[in-house]
Structure formats: structure tokens, C-alpha cells
CSV table of C-alpha atoms and ligand atoms in Angstrom, one decimal:
chain,number,residue,atom,x,y,z
S,1,UNK,CA,18.8,96.2,-48.7
S,2,UNK,CA,18.9,96.9,-52.4
S,3,UNK,CA,21.3,95.2,-54.8
S,4,UNK,CA,22.5,96.4,-58.2
S,5,UNK,CA,22.5,93.6,-60.7
S,6,UNK,CA,24.8,94.2,-63.7
S,7,UNK,CA,25.8,92.0,-66.6
S,8,UNK,CA,28.0,92.2,-69.7
S,9,UNK,CA,29.9,95.4,-68.8
S,10,UNK,CA,32.3,94.7,-71.6
S,11,UNK,CA,35.0,97.2,-70.7
S,12,UNK,CA,32.5,100.1,-71.2
S,13,UNK,CA,33.4,102.5,-68.3
S,14,UNK,CA,31.0,105.3,-69.3
S,15,UNK,CA,28.1,102.8,-69.3
S,16,UNK,CA,29.2,101.3,-66.0
S,17,UNK,CA,29.6,104.6,-64.3
S,18,UNK,CA,26.1,105.7,-65.5
S,19,UNK,CA,24.7,102.5,-64.0
S,20,UNK,CA,26.5,102.8,-60.7
S,21,UNK,CA,25.6,106.5,-60.4
S,22,UNK,CA,21.9,105.6,-60.9
S,23,UNK,CA,22.2,102.7,-58.5
S,24,UNK,CA,23.6,105.0,-55.8
S,25,UNK,CA,20.5,107.2,-56.2
S,26,UNK,CA,18.4,104.1,-55.7
S,27,UNK,CA,20.3,103.2,-52.6
S,28,UNK,CA,21.5,100.0,-54.4
S,29,UNK,CA,25.2,100.2,-54.0
S,30,UNK,CA,25.5,98.3,-50.8
S,31,UNK,CA,25.8,95.1,-52.9
S,32,UNK,CA,26.6,94.7,-56.5
S,33,UNK,CA,26.1,91.4,-58.3
S,34,UNK,CA,27.9,91.0,-61.6
S,35,UNK,CA,26.9,88.3,-64.1
S,36,UNK,CA,30.1,88.2,-66.1
S,37,UNK,CA,31.8,89.6,-69.2
S,38,UNK,CA,33.4,92.4,-67.3
S,39,UNK,CA,35.9,92.7,-70.1
S,40,UNK,CA,36.0,92.2,-73.9
S,41,UNK,CA,34.8,94.5,-76.8
S,42,UNK,CA,35.3,97.8,-75.1
S,43,UNK,CA,38.3,100.2,-74.4
S,44,UNK,CA,38.5,100.1,-70.5
S,45,UNK,CA,39.0,96.6,-69.1
S,46,UNK,CA,41.2,97.7,-66.2
S,47,UNK,CA,39.1,100.7,-65.0
S,48,UNK,CA,35.9,98.5,-65.2
S,49,UNK,CA,37.6,95.8,-63.1
S,50,UNK,CA,38.8,98.3,-60.6
S,51,UNK,CA,35.4,99.9,-60.2
S,52,UNK,CA,33.6,96.6,-59.6
S,53,UNK,CA,36.3,95.4,-57.2
S,54,UNK,CA,36.0,98.8,-55.4
S,55,UNK,CA,32.4,98.0,-54.7
S,56,UNK,CA,33.2,94.5,-53.7
S,57,UNK,CA,31.0,93.1,-56.5
S,58,UNK,CA,30.0,89.4,-56.2
S,59,UNK,CA,30.9,88.2,-59.7
S,60,UNK,CA,30.8,85.1,-61.9
S,61,UNK,CA,32.9,85.0,-65.0
S,62,UNK,CA,31.7,85.2,-68.6
S,63,UNK,CA,33.2,83.7,-71.8
S,64,UNK,CA,35.1,86.9,-72.5
S,65,UNK,CA,36.6,87.1,-69.1
S,66,UNK,CA,37.9,83.5,-69.3
S,67,UNK,CA,39.1,84.0,-72.9
S,68,UNK,CA,41.0,87.2,-72.0
S,69,UNK,CA,43.2,85.2,-69.6
S,70,UNK,CA,43.7,82.3,-72.1
S,71,UNK,CA,41.5,79.8,-70.4
S,72,UNK,CA,39.1,79.5,-73.4
S,73,UNK,CA,40.1,79.4,-77.0
S,74,UNK,CA,38.6,82.1,-79.2
S,75,UNK,CA,38.0,79.8,-82.2
S,76,UNK,CA,34.3,80.1,-81.7
S,77,UNK,CA,34.4,83.9,-81.3
S,78,UNK,CA,33.5,86.0,-84.3
S,79,UNK,CA,36.6,87.7,-85.9
S,80,UNK,CA,35.9,91.1,-84.3
S,81,UNK,CA,35.4,89.6,-80.9
S,82,UNK,CA,38.7,87.6,-81.3
S,83,UNK,CA,40.6,90.8,-82.2
S,84,UNK,CA,39.1,92.6,-79.2
S,85,UNK,CA,39.9,89.6,-77.0
S,86,UNK,CA,43.6,89.7,-78.0
S,87,UNK,CA,43.7,93.4,-77.4
S,88,UNK,CA,42.1,93.0,-74.0
S,89,UNK,CA,44.5,90.3,-73.0
S,90,UNK,CA,47.4,92.7,-73.6
S,91,UNK,CA,45.9,95.3,-71.3
S,92,UNK,CA,45.4,93.2,-68.2
S,93,UNK,CA,47.9,93.4,-65.3
S,94,UNK,CA,48.9,90.1,-63.5
S,95,UNK,CA,46.7,91.0,-60.5
S,96,UNK,CA,43.7,91.5,-62.8
S,97,UNK,CA,44.3,88.2,-64.5
S,98,UNK,CA,44.5,86.5,-61.1
S,99,UNK,CA,41.2,88.1,-60.1
S,100,UNK,CA,39.5,86.8,-63.3
S,101,UNK,CA,41.1,83.4,-62.9
S,102,UNK,CA,39.7,83.0,-59.4
S,103,UNK,CA,36.0,83.8,-60.3
S,104,UNK,CA,33.7,80.9,-59.6
S,105,UNK,CA,31.3,79.9,-62.4
S,106,UNK,CA,28.1,79.6,-60.3
S,107,UNK,CA,27.4,81.5,-57.1
S,108,UNK,CA,24.5,81.4,-54.7
S,109,UNK,CA,23.3,84.5,-52.9
S,110,UNK,CA,20.3,83.8,-50.7
S,111,UNK,CA,17.4,82.9,-52.9
S,112,UNK,CA,19.4,83.6,-56.1
S,113,UNK,CA,21.8,81.6,-58.3
S,114,UNK,CA,24.1,83.7,-60.4
S,115,UNK,CA,25.6,82.4,-63.7
S,116,UNK,CA,26.7,84.0,-66.9
S,117,UNK,CA,25.1,81.7,-69.6
S,118,UNK,CA,23.0,78.9,-68.2
S,119,UNK,CA,23.3,76.3,-65.4
S,120,UNK,CA,23.8,73.6,-68.1
S,121,UNK,CA,26.8,75.4,-69.7
S,122,UNK,CA,27.7,78.3,-67.4
S,123,UNK,CA,30.2,80.1,-69.6
S,124,UNK,CA,28.7,80.0,-73.1
S,125,UNK,CA,25.1,78.8,-73.4
S,126,UNK,CA,22.7,81.5,-74.5
S,127,UNK,CA,19.4,81.4,-72.5
S,128,UNK,CA,16.9,82.7,-75.0
S,129,UNK,CA,14.6,79.8,-75.8
S,130,UNK,CA,12.1,77.8,-73.7
S,131,UNK,CA,14.1,74.6,-74.3
S,132,UNK,CA,17.3,76.1,-72.8
S,133,UNK,CA,15.2,77.7,-70.0
S,134,UNK,CA,13.8,74.3,-69.1
S,135,UNK,CA,17.3,72.7,-69.0
S,136,UNK,CA,18.4,75.6,-66.8
S,137,UNK,CA,15.4,75.4,-64.5
S,138,UNK,CA,16.0,71.6,-64.0
S,139,UNK,CA,19.4,72.5,-62.5
S,140,UNK,CA,18.2,75.6,-60.6
S,141,UNK,CA,18.2,74.8,-56.8
S,142,UNK,CA,17.1,78.3,-55.7
S,143,UNK,CA,13.7,80.0,-56.4
S,144,UNK,CA,15.4,82.6,-58.6
S,145,UNK,CA,18.4,82.8,-60.9
S,146,UNK,CA,20.2,85.6,-62.7
S,147,UNK,CA,21.8,85.2,-66.1
S,148,UNK,CA,23.5,87.5,-68.6
S,149,UNK,CA,25.3,86.7,-71.9
S,150,UNK,CA,22.5,87.5,-74.4
S,151,UNK,CA,22.6,91.2,-73.6
S,152,UNK,CA,18.8,91.3,-73.8
S,153,UNK,CA,16.6,91.9,-70.7
S,154,UNK,CA,14.4,88.8,-70.1
S,155,UNK,CA,12.1,87.4,-67.5
S,156,UNK,CA,11.3,83.6,-67.6
S,157,UNK,CA,8.5,82.4,-65.4
S,158,UNK,CA,8.3,78.7,-64.8
S,159,UNK,CA,4.8,77.5,-65.7
S,160,UNK,CA,4.2,73.7,-65.6
S,161,UNK,CA,0.8,74.1,-67.2
S,162,UNK,CA,2.1,75.6,-70.3
S,163,UNK,CA,3.3,73.3,-73.1
S,164,UNK,CA,6.8,74.9,-73.1
S,165,UNK,CA,7.1,74.7,-69.3
S,166,UNK,CA,7.6,78.5,-69.0
S,167,UNK,CA,6.6,81.9,-70.1
S,168,UNK,CA,9.1,84.5,-71.4
S,169,UNK,CA,8.8,88.2,-71.2
S,170,UNK,CA,10.9,91.0,-72.5
S,171,UNK,CA,11.7,93.6,-69.8
S,172,UNK,CA,11.3,97.3,-70.6
S,173,UNK,CA,12.7,100.4,-68.9
S,174,UNK,CA,10.9,100.8,-65.5
S,175,UNK,CA,9.4,97.4,-65.5
S,176,UNK,CA,9.1,96.1,-61.9
S,177,UNK,CA,7.8,92.8,-60.8
S,178,UNK,CA,7.3,91.1,-57.4
S,179,UNK,CA,9.0,87.9,-56.4
S,180,UNK,CA,6.6,85.2,-55.3
S,181,UNK,CA,6.1,81.5,-55.4
S,182,UNK,CA,6.9,81.0,-59.1
S,183,UNK,CA,10.4,80.1,-60.0
S,184,UNK,CA,12.1,82.7,-62.2
S,185,UNK,CA,15.1,83.4,-64.4
S,186,UNK,CA,16.0,87.0,-64.8
S,187,UNK,CA,18.4,88.6,-67.3
S,188,UNK,CA,19.0,92.3,-66.5
S,189,UNK,CA,20.2,93.1,-70.1
S,190,UNK,CA,23.7,94.3,-70.9
S,191,UNK,CA,25.4,97.3,-69.4
S,192,UNK,CA,28.1,97.9,-71.9
S,193,UNK,CA,26.8,96.5,-75.2
S,194,UNK,CA,23.0,96.2,-75.3
S,195,UNK,CA,21.6,94.1,-78.2
S,196,UNK,CA,17.9,94.6,-78.1
S,197,UNK,CA,17.9,97.7,-80.4
S,198,UNK,CA,18.0,100.1,-77.5
S,199,UNK,CA,21.5,101.5,-77.0
S,200,UNK,CA,20.9,102.6,-73.5
S,201,UNK,CA,22.7,100.7,-70.7
S,202,UNK,CA,20.6,98.2,-68.9
S,203,UNK,CA,20.7,96.9,-65.3
S,204,UNK,CA,18.3,95.9,-62.5
S,205,UNK,CA,17.8,96.6,-58.8
S,206,UNK,CA,16.7,93.9,-56.4
S,207,UNK,CA,14.9,95.1,-53.2
S,208,UNK,CA,15.0,92.3,-50.6
S,209,UNK,CA,12.4,94.0,-48.4
S,210,UNK,CA,9.8,94.9,-51.0
S,211,UNK,CA,10.8,91.6,-52.8
S,212,UNK,CA,10.8,93.4,-56.2
S,213,UNK,CA,13.1,93.6,-59.1
S,214,UNK,CA,13.1,96.7,-61.3
S,215,UNK,CA,14.7,97.1,-64.7
S,216,UNK,CA,16.3,100.4,-65.8
S,217,UNK,CA,17.7,101.8,-69.0
S,218,UNK,CA,20.1,104.7,-68.8
S,219,UNK,CA,21.6,107.1,-71.3
S,220,UNK,CA,25.4,107.3,-71.2
S,221,UNK,CA,28.1,109.1,-73.3
S,222,UNK,CA,28.3,106.5,-76.1
S,223,UNK,CA,30.5,108.9,-78.3
S,224,UNK,CA,33.1,109.1,-75.5
S,225,UNK,CA,33.4,105.3,-75.4
S,226,UNK,CA,33.5,105.1,-79.2
S,227,UNK,CA,36.3,107.7,-79.4
S,228,UNK,CA,38.4,105.6,-77.0
S,229,UNK,CA,37.7,102.5,-79.1
S,230,UNK,CA,38.9,104.3,-82.3
S,231,UNK,CA,42.1,105.4,-80.4
S,232,UNK,CA,42.7,101.8,-79.3
S,233,UNK,CA,42.2,100.6,-82.9
S,234,UNK,CA,39.3,98.3,-82.0
S,235,UNK,CA,37.2,96.8,-84.8
S,236,UNK,CA,34.8,99.2,-86.5
S,237,UNK,CA,31.7,97.1,-86.2
S,238,UNK,CA,32.2,96.9,-82.4
S,239,UNK,CA,32.3,100.7,-82.3
S,240,UNK,CA,29.3,101.2,-84.5
S,241,UNK,CA,27.1,98.7,-82.8
S,242,UNK,CA,27.1,100.7,-79.5
S,243,UNK,CA,25.1,103.4,-81.3
S,244,UNK,CA,22.6,100.8,-82.6
S,245,UNK,CA,22.1,98.7,-79.5
S,246,UNK,CA,22.9,95.6,-81.6
B,301,LIG,ZN1,28.7,89.4,-73.2
């Protein structure tokens, strides 16, 4: 079986469709694992929710999902994110709010643990430093874990001989690696708002027979998403950053 691993869709339907279409070609639509932030920032919260639910995605919530239903204050959000959050909250139907409300923060799927931020603070801690990775690994009960939130593809390999306790690697388009004895943390990058300078949508495919994970970057119709954001009156920087991958 092959699994599509997506994170930080952020209401970007064009990016999500590009990813799911590619996953279909890879035979990876039997299962979809989603690492949170389905909504927030982009113009299509309801269609993105509908698509992921249609594929029966196994999903943990992100800070934007929780904030959109009023369960997390947006005081710590930057002003643009807070504006987009208020707009998103107005779009959601009662049934969609209920779906988001019922998402569980940490989920186990076989050898994997799924969480949005980190296992120390599931909703909002960014896992980008060895210190945070260590705190996360101490709480990781499965060989592998999957995180999102930073919108940057990353592989963390536990390494007790290194002074920092782990090695960190950026994952490029087409990078594939084999799962073995070493404990890992994997971030597949962001579908709907990449932040590593590459505007293409990012996601990963897990093959449970070959025991590999492969990262992919995909072009999508950024201009179409941006036009919808203009029409919705969403903040200008949120529109522009999609072109920059920042
Ligand atoms: Zn996010």
C-alpha cells in the first residue's frame, strides 16, 4: 500500500488537487494522512475539507484549524493570519466546524505517529531545531513520526553519537529514503503555502512494502488561487507569498 502524506493545505484547493492527482498516478490514494492546517490563509476552506473527507483522510488538527472554530485565540497570530482566520471562521458550515472540533491531536498509524507541531506541544511548537527534535523524540513511542507546521520539508534522524542527538536534512524534490532501524521525524513540507523558497506544492508518499518515503514538489495554478484570494479580500502579503514560496 502507498500512502499520500500531506500537511498545511491551508485552503489552497489548486495545490491540493495537484497533489492528489499526482498521488493517484503513484497509486497512493488508498490512504491519505493529513498533518493539520487544512484551513487558514487560502480561499477554499470548505472545498479542501470536502476533498480530504471524500478520501477518508486520517487527520490531526493544526493551530489554524483549531483557531478557525474559536478553540484557540489568535493573539499570537500575525495580523494577516488573524484576518484570514476571521474570514475562514465565517465560511465554515456547522458540519465542518464539528469535523474540525472532533480531530484528535496525536494519532498513531502503524509505525508512525502523526502530529501537527511537536509531541511536546502538538498544536503550535515548530520543529526546526535539534533541541525541539530531541524533546519530540523523547515522547515518540513509534519508530517514525510525521509533523507539519513549518511548511519546510525536513528529515530528522536520531543519532545518539552526535552531540545534538540527531542529524537534520532538508528534503528536495524526488528525494527518497529507506526506513530502517533509526528513529526518524519526517516533515513532508507544505501543500498550500510552501516556505522554503520553492513555491511548488510539497507532499510525500509512503510505500509500506518497499519501506520508502519519497518527497515530491508539484507545480500548480498559483495565479488561480491568488485571484480567488483577491476576490475574497484576503491580505495582500498572503497572496504574494504564494508566488515566492515564503
Ligand atoms: Zn500551517
